[in-house]
Tab-separated table of C-alpha atoms in Angstrom:
chain	number	residue	atom	x	y	z
A	21	MET	CA	170.818	-91.824	-54.524
A	22	GLU	CA	170.100	-89.619	-57.362
A	23	ASN	CA	174.221	-89.058	-58.452
A	24	GLN	CA	174.079	-93.351	-58.964
A	25	ASP	CA	171.884	-93.154	-61.633
A	26	MET	CA	174.676	-93.870	-64.381
A	27	TYR	CA	175.527	-96.738	-62.811
A	28	LYS	CA	171.524	-97.785	-62.437
A	29	LYS	CA	171.533	-97.793	-66.441
A	30	PRO	CA	172.269	-100.656	-68.541
A	31	VAL	CA	175.161	-101.917	-70.260
A	32	THR	CA	175.166	-100.316	-73.677
A	33	LEU	CA	177.466	-99.146	-76.018
A	34	LYS	CA	176.128	-95.924	-75.914
A	35	ASN	CA	175.685	-95.588	-72.005
A	36	ILE	CA	179.779	-97.120	-71.710
A	37	LEU	CA	180.838	-93.979	-74.151
A	38	ARG	CA	178.732	-91.698	-72.200
A	39	PHE	CA	181.605	-92.317	-69.409
A	40	ALA	CA	184.690	-93.037	-71.869
A	41	VAL	CA	184.749	-90.342	-74.700
A	42	PRO	CA	185.157	-87.500	-72.428
A	43	THR	CA	188.154	-89.669	-70.200
A	44	ILE	CA	189.690	-90.540	-74.189
A	45	ALA	CA	189.291	-86.927	-74.991
A	46	MET	CA	191.085	-85.990	-72.022
A	47	THR	CA	194.217	-88.497	-71.844
A	48	VAL	CA	194.660	-87.488	-75.571
A	49	PHE	CA	194.942	-83.519	-74.976
A	50	MET	CA	196.977	-84.353	-71.181
A	51	SER	CA	199.674	-86.693	-73.681
A	52	PHE	CA	199.436	-83.691	-76.042
A	53	TYR	CA	201.563	-81.291	-73.502
A	54	THR	CA	204.271	-82.818	-73.661
A	55	MET	CA	204.200	-83.258	-77.839
A	56	VAL	CA	203.537	-79.692	-77.916
A	57	ASP	CA	206.625	-79.219	-75.448
A	58	GLY	CA	208.718	-81.333	-77.702
A	59	LEU	CA	207.223	-79.336	-81.365
A	60	PHE	CA	208.029	-75.810	-79.594
A	61	VAL	CA	211.261	-77.463	-78.443
A	62	SER	CA	212.483	-78.698	-81.314
A	63	ASN	CA	211.664	-76.247	-83.851
A	64	LEU	CA	212.263	-73.268	-81.399
A	65	ILE	CA	215.353	-74.637	-79.774
A	66	GLY	CA	216.917	-77.353	-81.819
A	67	THR	CA	216.689	-81.410	-81.108
A	68	ASP	CA	219.526	-80.867	-78.068
A	69	ALA	CA	216.991	-79.858	-75.987
A	70	LEU	CA	214.102	-81.915	-77.255
A	71	SER	CA	217.076	-84.824	-76.534
A	72	ALA	CA	217.148	-83.254	-73.024
A	73	ILE	CA	213.472	-83.754	-72.184
A	74	ASN	CA	213.544	-87.342	-72.989
A	75	LEU	CA	216.546	-87.363	-70.690
A	76	THR	CA	214.616	-85.976	-67.744
A	77	ALA	CA	211.659	-88.804	-68.590
A	78	PRO	CA	212.534	-91.120	-65.980
A	79	ILE	CA	212.178	-88.342	-63.198
A	80	ILE	CA	209.540	-86.995	-64.127
A	81	GLN	CA	207.626	-90.274	-64.564
A	82	LEU	CA	208.782	-90.875	-61.210
A	83	VAL	CA	206.524	-87.985	-60.194
A	84	THR	CA	203.824	-89.969	-62.665
A	85	ALA	CA	203.718	-93.782	-61.105
A	86	ILE	CA	203.339	-92.032	-57.197
A	87	SER	CA	200.390	-89.872	-58.190
A	88	THR	CA	198.793	-92.068	-60.637
A	89	MET	CA	199.328	-95.172	-57.975
A	90	LEU	CA	196.898	-93.077	-55.755
A	91	ALA	CA	194.553	-92.275	-58.202
A	92	THR	CA	193.577	-95.221	-60.118
A	93	GLY	CA	194.248	-97.068	-56.291
A	94	GLY	CA	192.558	-95.132	-54.819
A	95	SER	CA	189.236	-94.588	-57.385
A	96	ALA	CA	189.066	-98.442	-57.138
A	97	VAL	CA	188.689	-98.283	-53.074
A	98	ILE	CA	186.520	-95.447	-53.121
A	99	MET	CA	183.973	-96.229	-55.722
A	100	LYS	CA	184.210	-99.828	-54.067
A	101	LYS	CA	182.663	-98.371	-51.469
A	102	MET	CA	180.249	-96.620	-53.333
A	103	GLY	CA	178.735	-99.747	-54.726
A	104	GLU	CA	178.547	-101.198	-50.755
A	105	GLN	CA	176.035	-97.900	-50.015
A	106	LYS	CA	179.240	-96.838	-47.948
A	107	GLY	CA	179.088	-92.802	-48.941
A	108	ASN	CA	180.335	-91.062	-45.701
A	109	GLU	CA	183.005	-93.442	-45.737
A	110	ALA	CA	184.059	-92.609	-49.467
A	111	LYS	CA	183.857	-89.163	-48.821
A	112	GLU	CA	186.133	-89.368	-45.551
A	113	ASP	CA	188.318	-91.376	-47.334
A	114	PHE	CA	188.737	-89.281	-50.646
A	115	THR	CA	189.798	-86.480	-48.420
A	116	PHE	CA	192.131	-88.158	-46.682
A	117	LEU	CA	194.139	-89.314	-49.405
A	118	ILE	CA	193.757	-86.226	-51.324
A	119	LEU	CA	195.770	-84.479	-48.215
A	120	VAL	CA	198.260	-87.461	-48.446
A	121	ASN	CA	198.926	-86.525	-52.437
A	122	VAL	CA	199.589	-82.892	-51.009
A	123	VAL	CA	201.734	-84.234	-48.568
A	124	VAL	CA	203.756	-86.561	-50.835
A	125	GLY	CA	204.435	-84.109	-53.411
A	126	ILE	CA	205.866	-81.873	-51.006
A	127	ILE	CA	208.320	-85.010	-50.125
A	128	MET	CA	209.255	-85.222	-53.920
A	129	CYS	CA	209.536	-81.773	-54.699
A	130	ILE	CA	212.486	-81.369	-52.416
A	131	PHE	CA	214.066	-84.718	-53.045
A	132	GLY	CA	213.735	-83.289	-56.830
A	133	TYR	CA	215.909	-80.872	-55.937
A	134	LEU	CA	218.260	-82.337	-53.841
A	135	ALA	CA	219.148	-85.411	-55.649
A	136	MET	CA	219.416	-83.488	-59.502
A	137	GLN	CA	222.460	-82.355	-60.435
A	138	HIS	CA	224.182	-85.462	-59.334
A	139	ILE	CA	222.225	-87.530	-61.141
A	140	PHE	CA	223.211	-85.526	-64.620
A	141	ALA	CA	226.018	-85.040	-63.486
A	142	GLY	CA	226.834	-89.037	-64.093
A	143	MET	CA	225.431	-89.810	-67.734
A	144	ASN	CA	228.488	-88.043	-69.394
A	145	LEU	CA	226.400	-85.563	-71.530
A	146	SER	CA	228.005	-82.407	-73.514
A	147	THR	CA	227.982	-79.639	-72.060
A	148	ASP	CA	224.154	-78.637	-73.311
A	149	ILE	CA	222.334	-80.782	-72.978
A	150	GLU	CA	223.339	-81.063	-69.382
A	151	HIS	CA	222.495	-77.781	-68.999
A	152	TYR	CA	218.836	-78.080	-70.693
A	153	CYS	CA	218.271	-81.213	-68.371
A	154	ILE	CA	218.536	-79.538	-65.056
A	155	GLU	CA	217.379	-75.632	-66.421
A	156	TYR	CA	213.678	-78.338	-67.274
A	157	LEU	CA	213.339	-80.199	-64.537
A	158	SER	CA	214.146	-77.087	-61.732
A	159	ARG	CA	211.316	-75.454	-63.099
A	160	TYR	CA	208.937	-78.707	-63.990
A	161	LEU	CA	208.977	-79.401	-60.290
A	162	ILE	CA	207.528	-76.026	-58.906
A	163	PHE	CA	204.108	-78.139	-60.499
A	164	THR	CA	204.623	-81.463	-58.474
A	165	VAL	CA	201.962	-80.853	-56.171
A	166	PRO	CA	199.755	-79.464	-58.446
A	167	ILE	CA	200.482	-82.689	-60.681
A	168	LEU	CA	199.674	-85.040	-58.012
A	169	LEU	CA	196.135	-83.385	-57.768
A	170	MET	CA	195.708	-82.992	-61.218
A	171	ASN	CA	196.029	-86.661	-61.619
A	172	ASN	CA	193.497	-87.854	-58.894
A	173	PHE	CA	190.623	-85.260	-59.786
A	174	THR	CA	190.965	-86.362	-63.201
A	175	LEU	CA	189.995	-89.951	-61.686
A	176	TYR	CA	187.463	-88.455	-59.368
A	177	MET	CA	185.263	-86.414	-61.747
A	178	ILE	CA	185.008	-89.208	-63.691
A	179	ALA	CA	183.941	-91.330	-60.903
A	180	SER	CA	181.602	-88.559	-59.998
A	181	GLU	CA	180.196	-88.408	-63.384
A	182	LYS	CA	181.949	-85.304	-64.019
A	183	ALA	CA	184.000	-87.007	-67.151
A	184	ALA	CA	183.003	-83.673	-69.471
A	185	LEU	CA	184.127	-81.106	-66.615
A	186	SER	CA	187.431	-83.470	-66.219
A	187	PHE	CA	187.436	-83.190	-70.675
A	188	ILE	CA	187.209	-79.642	-70.479
A	189	CYS	CA	189.699	-79.015	-67.527
A	190	SER	CA	192.271	-81.130	-69.861
A	191	VAL	CA	191.071	-78.782	-72.899
A	192	ALA	CA	191.424	-75.768	-71.278
A	193	GLY	CA	194.884	-77.218	-69.864
A	194	GLY	CA	195.709	-77.950	-73.340
A	195	VAL	CA	195.145	-74.550	-75.024
A	196	LEU	CA	196.849	-72.493	-72.328
A	197	ASN	CA	200.108	-74.666	-72.290
A	198	ILE	CA	199.962	-73.887	-76.065
A	199	ILE	CA	199.727	-70.484	-76.366
A	200	LEU	CA	202.057	-70.771	-73.202
A	201	ASP	CA	204.589	-72.009	-74.985
A	202	TYR	CA	204.783	-69.644	-77.895
A	203	MET	CA	204.403	-66.503	-75.324
A	204	LEU	CA	207.108	-67.714	-73.269
A	205	ILE	CA	209.671	-69.807	-75.934
A	206	ALA	CA	209.712	-67.490	-78.541
A	207	VAL	CA	208.240	-64.066	-77.683
A	208	PHE	CA	209.956	-64.161	-74.071
A	209	ASP	CA	213.023	-66.400	-74.969
A	210	LEU	CA	212.518	-68.271	-71.825
A	211	GLY	CA	214.193	-71.111	-73.501
A	212	ILE	CA	213.420	-74.585	-72.180
A	213	SER	CA	212.178	-72.780	-69.159
A	214	GLY	CA	209.732	-71.671	-71.203
A	215	ALA	CA	208.354	-75.172	-71.863
A	216	ALA	CA	208.204	-76.522	-68.343
A	217	ILE	CA	206.517	-73.559	-67.161
A	218	ALA	CA	203.836	-73.707	-69.503
A	219	THR	CA	203.313	-77.339	-69.027
A	220	GLY	CA	202.900	-77.045	-65.105
A	221	LEU	CA	200.479	-74.233	-65.869
A	222	GLY	CA	198.679	-76.339	-67.988
A	223	TYR	CA	198.328	-79.210	-65.956
A	224	SER	CA	197.314	-76.689	-62.882
A	225	VAL	CA	194.216	-75.959	-64.804
A	226	THR	CA	192.471	-79.260	-63.567
A	227	ALA	CA	194.656	-78.874	-60.078
A	228	VAL	CA	192.498	-75.486	-59.334
A	229	VAL	CA	188.980	-76.158	-60.651
A	230	GLY	CA	189.131	-79.779	-58.662
A	231	LEU	CA	189.742	-78.074	-55.218
A	232	PHE	CA	186.913	-75.601	-56.109
A	233	VAL	CA	184.316	-78.656	-57.481
A	234	PHE	CA	185.013	-80.778	-54.534
A	235	SER	CA	184.191	-78.073	-52.026
A	236	GLN	CA	180.664	-78.679	-53.264
A	237	LYS	CA	178.862	-81.243	-51.284
A	238	ARG	CA	176.063	-81.389	-53.587
A	239	ASN	CA	178.484	-83.612	-55.730
A	240	LEU	CA	178.355	-87.440	-55.456
A	241	LEU	CA	182.007	-87.170	-53.801
A	242	HIS	CA	183.100	-83.943	-51.630
A	243	PHE	CA	185.857	-82.741	-49.690
A	244	LYS	CA	184.800	-83.774	-45.507
A	245	LYS	CA	186.632	-84.353	-42.726
A	246	PRO	CA	188.796	-86.655	-43.008
A	247	VAL	CA	189.919	-90.057	-41.177
A	248	PHE	CA	193.157	-91.382	-41.047
A	249	ARG	CA	192.943	-95.134	-42.596
A	250	PHE	CA	195.530	-97.167	-42.367
A	251	LYS	CA	193.779	-99.951	-43.884
A	252	VAL	CA	192.380	-97.480	-46.548
A	253	LEU	CA	195.640	-96.405	-47.775
A	254	ILE	CA	197.392	-99.742	-48.177
A	255	ASN	CA	194.818	-100.705	-49.927
A	256	ALA	CA	195.133	-97.631	-52.295
A	257	VAL	CA	198.708	-97.924	-52.869
A	258	THR	CA	198.346	-101.344	-53.708
A	259	ASN	CA	195.569	-101.311	-55.866
A	260	GLY	CA	197.673	-98.874	-58.133
A	261	CYS	CA	200.592	-100.477	-57.801
A	262	SER	CA	200.691	-101.812	-61.549
A	263	GLU	CA	199.592	-98.405	-62.534
A	264	MET	CA	202.552	-96.996	-60.735
A	265	ALA	CA	204.808	-100.124	-61.572
A	266	THR	CA	203.983	-98.710	-65.489
A	267	ALA	CA	204.729	-95.722	-65.074
A	268	LEU	CA	207.974	-96.231	-62.812
A	269	VAL	CA	209.478	-98.878	-64.910
A	270	THR	CA	208.448	-96.753	-68.250
A	271	GLY	CA	211.091	-94.405	-66.994
A	272	ILE	CA	213.311	-96.988	-66.339
A	273	ILE	CA	212.701	-98.059	-69.955
A	274	THR	CA	213.012	-94.811	-71.488
A	275	MET	CA	216.997	-94.357	-70.207
A	276	MET	CA	217.739	-97.648	-71.123
A	277	PHE	CA	216.453	-97.238	-75.157
A	278	ASN	CA	218.490	-93.795	-74.292
A	279	TRP	CA	221.561	-95.504	-73.565
A	280	THR	CA	221.175	-97.858	-75.946
A	281	MET	CA	220.808	-95.576	-78.622
A	282	LEU	CA	223.290	-93.461	-77.230
A	283	HIS	CA	225.658	-96.424	-77.866
A	284	TYR	CA	224.376	-97.674	-81.274
A	285	VAL	CA	224.149	-93.661	-82.632
A	286	GLY	CA	224.553	-90.590	-80.564
A	287	GLU	CA	222.674	-87.783	-79.732
A	288	ASN	CA	220.718	-88.209	-82.779
A	289	GLY	CA	219.338	-91.657	-81.252
A	290	VAL	CA	217.839	-90.274	-78.548
A	291	ALA	CA	216.294	-87.559	-80.413
A	292	ALA	CA	214.290	-90.063	-82.329
A	293	VAL	CA	213.472	-92.143	-79.616
A	294	THR	CA	212.067	-89.221	-78.400
A	295	ILE	CA	209.313	-89.002	-81.669
A	296	ILE	CA	208.518	-92.181	-81.516
A	297	MET	CA	207.563	-92.230	-77.539
A	298	TYR	CA	205.220	-89.035	-78.701
A	299	VAL	CA	203.636	-91.329	-81.229
A	300	LEU	CA	203.436	-94.197	-79.053
A	301	MET	CA	202.339	-92.107	-76.078
A	302	PHE	CA	199.653	-90.610	-78.527
A	303	ALA	CA	198.366	-93.796	-79.642
A	304	SER	CA	198.202	-95.172	-76.008
A	305	SER	CA	196.653	-92.978	-74.013
A	306	LEU	CA	193.156	-93.822	-76.110
A	307	TYR	CA	193.449	-97.120	-74.767
A	308	THR	CA	194.568	-95.645	-71.018
A	309	GLY	CA	191.526	-93.119	-71.569
A	310	TYR	CA	188.899	-95.960	-71.837
A	311	ALA	CA	190.385	-97.634	-69.464
A	312	TYR	CA	190.182	-94.533	-66.912
A	313	GLY	CA	186.875	-94.502	-68.407
A	314	VAL	CA	185.057	-97.369	-67.457
A	315	ALA	CA	187.069	-97.801	-64.306
A	316	PRO	CA	184.542	-96.782	-62.040
A	317	MET	CA	181.995	-98.568	-63.042
A	318	LEU	CA	183.730	-101.350	-62.980
A	319	SER	CA	184.534	-100.928	-59.505
A	320	PHE	CA	181.011	-100.393	-58.544
A	321	TYR	CA	179.549	-103.290	-60.116
A	322	HIS	CA	182.341	-105.544	-58.560
A	323	GLY	CA	181.004	-103.688	-55.449
A	324	GLU	CA	177.486	-104.307	-56.099
A	325	GLN	CA	178.212	-107.991	-57.209
A	326	ASN	CA	176.252	-107.179	-60.141
A	327	HIS	CA	178.105	-110.236	-62.527
A	328	GLU	CA	176.025	-109.834	-65.426
A	329	LYS	CA	176.639	-106.145	-65.688
A	330	LEU	CA	180.450	-106.808	-65.338
A	331	LYS	CA	180.704	-109.219	-67.886
A	332	LYS	CA	178.967	-106.636	-71.080
A	333	LEU	CA	181.087	-104.226	-69.500
A	334	VAL	CA	184.138	-106.568	-70.222
A	335	MET	CA	182.929	-107.771	-73.519
A	336	ILE	CA	181.886	-104.885	-74.840
A	337	SER	CA	185.181	-103.052	-73.830
A	338	PHE	CA	187.102	-105.679	-76.571
A	339	LYS	CA	185.181	-104.916	-78.725
A	340	VAL	CA	185.764	-101.191	-78.473
A	341	ILE	CA	189.881	-101.408	-78.149
A	342	ALA	CA	189.723	-103.962	-81.376
A	343	PHE	CA	187.992	-100.869	-83.150
A	344	ILE	CA	190.654	-98.205	-81.473
A	345	CYS	CA	193.638	-100.461	-82.450
A	346	VAL	CA	192.699	-100.993	-86.375
A	347	ILE	CA	192.139	-97.293	-86.726
A	348	THR	CA	195.608	-96.593	-84.577
A	349	VAL	CA	197.744	-98.917	-86.383
A	350	ILE	CA	196.949	-97.622	-89.873
A	351	VAL	CA	197.078	-93.663	-89.002
A	352	SER	CA	200.540	-94.480	-88.008
A	353	PHE	CA	201.501	-96.332	-90.848
A	354	VAL	CA	200.157	-93.751	-93.092
A	355	LEU	CA	200.960	-90.657	-91.564
A	356	THR	CA	204.652	-91.724	-90.660
A	357	LYS	CA	206.822	-89.014	-92.722
A	358	PRO	CA	204.307	-85.932	-91.613
A	359	LEU	CA	204.477	-87.060	-88.537
A	360	VAL	CA	207.777	-87.546	-87.869
A	361	SER	CA	207.953	-84.324	-89.731
A	362	VAL	CA	206.288	-81.865	-87.693
A	363	PHE	CA	209.545	-82.448	-85.034
A	364	ALA	CA	212.779	-82.888	-87.344
A	365	ARG	CA	213.387	-81.871	-91.261
A	366	PRO	CA	214.303	-84.350	-94.252
A	367	ASP	CA	217.630	-82.905	-93.972
A	368	ASN	CA	218.129	-83.350	-89.924
A	369	PRO	CA	219.617	-87.248	-89.921
A	370	VAL	CA	216.952	-87.465	-86.840
A	371	TYR	CA	214.077	-87.639	-89.379
A	372	ASP	CA	215.522	-91.232	-91.117
A	373	LEU	CA	216.122	-93.241	-87.697
A	374	ALA	CA	212.555	-92.106	-86.363
A	375	VAL	CA	210.493	-92.714	-89.812
A	376	THR	CA	212.317	-96.414	-89.462
A	377	GLY	CA	211.715	-96.675	-86.164
A	378	ASN	CA	208.535	-95.217	-85.837
A	379	ARG	CA	206.984	-97.939	-89.229
A	380	ILE	CA	208.382	-100.325	-86.846
A	381	CYS	CA	207.285	-99.605	-83.600
A	382	THR	CA	203.693	-99.164	-84.846
A	383	ILE	CA	203.114	-103.258	-84.858
A	384	ALA	CA	203.012	-102.597	-81.103
A	385	LEU	CA	199.808	-100.929	-81.338
A	386	PHE	CA	198.055	-104.564	-82.360
A	387	PHE	CA	198.690	-105.379	-78.761
A	388	ILE	CA	199.263	-102.357	-76.316
A	389	GLY	CA	195.319	-102.036	-76.190
A	390	PHE	CA	194.546	-105.309	-74.425
A	391	ASN	CA	197.699	-104.944	-72.291
A	392	ILE	CA	196.457	-102.089	-70.806
A	393	PHE	CA	192.720	-102.302	-70.621
A	394	THR	CA	193.409	-106.071	-68.839
A	395	SER	CA	196.121	-104.480	-65.666
A	396	GLY	CA	193.426	-101.208	-65.551
A	397	MET	CA	190.769	-104.381	-65.132
A	398	PHE	CA	192.206	-105.587	-62.253
A	399	THR	CA	192.914	-102.526	-60.689
A	400	ALA	CA	189.245	-101.697	-60.273
A	401	LEU	CA	188.625	-105.165	-59.368
A	402	SER	CA	190.820	-104.490	-56.527
A	403	ASN	CA	193.247	-106.708	-57.684
A	404	GLY	CA	196.281	-104.860	-57.468
A	405	VAL	CA	198.931	-107.983	-56.834
A	406	VAL	CA	197.794	-109.227	-60.251
A	407	SER	CA	197.438	-105.796	-62.048
A	408	ALA	CA	201.216	-105.051	-60.580
A	409	ILE	CA	202.302	-108.576	-62.358
A	410	LEU	CA	200.480	-107.605	-65.520
A	411	ALA	CA	201.963	-103.500	-65.692
A	412	CYS	CA	205.325	-105.042	-64.428
A	413	SER	CA	205.569	-107.955	-66.760
A	414	ARG	CA	204.637	-105.847	-70.095
A	415	SER	CA	206.632	-102.219	-69.006
A	416	PHE	CA	209.841	-103.995	-67.640
A	417	VAL	CA	211.114	-107.481	-67.629
A	418	PHE	CA	208.927	-108.452	-70.915
A	419	MET	CA	211.290	-105.204	-72.402
A	420	LEU	CA	213.920	-105.599	-70.683
A	421	ILE	CA	214.654	-108.970	-72.088
A	422	THR	CA	213.959	-107.689	-75.688
A	423	MET	CA	216.395	-104.432	-75.088
A	424	ILE	CA	219.246	-106.662	-74.440
A	425	VAL	CA	218.716	-109.280	-76.642
A	426	LEU	CA	217.266	-107.966	-80.064
A	427	PRO	CA	220.102	-104.912	-80.663
A	428	LEU	CA	222.170	-107.735	-80.076
A	429	LEU	CA	221.233	-109.189	-83.023
A	430	LEU	CA	220.028	-107.047	-85.124
A	431	GLY	CA	221.773	-103.558	-84.395
A	432	VAL	CA	218.902	-100.303	-84.837
A	433	ASN	CA	216.278	-102.075	-85.593
A	434	GLY	CA	216.120	-104.456	-82.834
A	435	ILE	CA	216.239	-101.626	-80.360
A	436	TRP	CA	212.549	-100.607	-82.697
A	437	LEU	CA	211.407	-104.203	-82.572
A	438	ALA	CA	211.917	-104.188	-78.249
A	439	THR	CA	208.349	-102.709	-78.192
A	440	PRO	CA	206.475	-104.703	-80.831
A	441	VAL	CA	207.906	-107.803	-79.182
A	442	ALA	CA	207.893	-106.907	-75.504
A	443	GLU	CA	204.272	-106.132	-76.041
A	444	LEU	CA	203.051	-109.135	-77.541
A	445	MET	CA	204.785	-111.679	-75.024
A	446	ALA	CA	202.745	-109.415	-72.603
A	447	LEU	CA	199.711	-109.904	-74.232
A	448	ILE	CA	199.984	-113.512	-74.152
A	449	LEU	CA	199.800	-113.303	-70.470
A	450	SER	CA	196.774	-111.108	-70.073
A	451	VAL	CA	194.987	-113.467	-72.238
A	452	PHE	CA	196.012	-116.180	-69.577
A	453	VAL	CA	195.278	-113.837	-66.799
A	454	PHE	CA	192.398	-112.829	-67.943
A	455	LEU	CA	190.944	-116.788	-68.689
A	456	LYS	CA	192.113	-117.712	-65.080
A	457	TYR	CA	189.996	-115.227	-63.135
A	458	LYS	CA	187.443	-115.316	-64.840
A	459	LYS	CA	185.275	-117.904	-63.347
A	460	LYS	CA	186.642	-115.927	-59.942
A	461	TYR	CA	184.930	-112.653	-60.994
A	462	GLY	CA	182.449	-113.590	-62.709
A	463	TYR	CA	183.266	-110.975	-66.176
């Protein structure tokens, strides 16, 4: 098939980057959406509103978790079938899984509106921050279905050799988000509601373009009369459960960070955590983008049992990740103060907290990339169980241990050290699992 020519080419750094670079840029822009919200909110409304965005993060992460599970798991299942030359069946499954996303999005939106008042009322927040939380989330939930479709179409565009288009959509969404953030907050005075609406509309760009693109039959993947295959849904959920676990427990860990900071420092600590998470999220998006970019290649080579290409792809990938690792660590250390000053002025007590926290948390960037890629690799190889173990251990088990123990021993600095120590523990597990399954998959 002509559209599969890219998968037939030799595995070289140049060919890998043709997949990965647009995807890296895309995920950077996706993370940029949230950072732009924080930038405008902190400067035009205040750090209380910035704290509120962080406090809504666990609920938003639930939406992200479900969409990521269906997107990554579904992509792995479908591209494996493409490698097995089952094109028509793959297109039927693709359409079916997109419809599942729409239904799930509607259900999640309804439950979100029913639950949010009770959630924030039980957190003992100040009246202003609780109001900000409800206002932001109530607008954000309107876009639940477009957000699910955006996450799915992003990966399916990559799998269909349209990574450049996916990148363009992300850039367009990011630019729209920036413009709308300023217009809705500064010009029309919609406050934190404007930030939520701007983000939702930015995400919707990829969703709208995806509906148009996948309606065209000339594409490698396109909509076809769906066939309900329960096994396909189960496989997609199983394969993507690790990514869901990562997104879901990120929300849980965010709550833990918030509660711990409220205990040790107060609401200024929550604002500082928000800034640090923006920096880590931006750096992590580079690794996530690369993992997403090469995932269809991993799945395709696994499907056609091409161990030589699979092995070469994995080895080159580790070299690329090591290079990105060095760059992100250096940049984060050198630019700590300028990065923090974008969100908080030096005379704000949040500033010193965030500067110290960022310098300590930057250590985690030595390990994050390898952990993200290893987990994503097993998802692409249709081994969702191993991927889930890696993701859950990294994002929840190890973080839970370090978040409980280190603050008791080191106070606030222990909170910042929790992430680097947890990532180091996850790296050890990733190396063990990688070596254990090396012979089985032939990488």
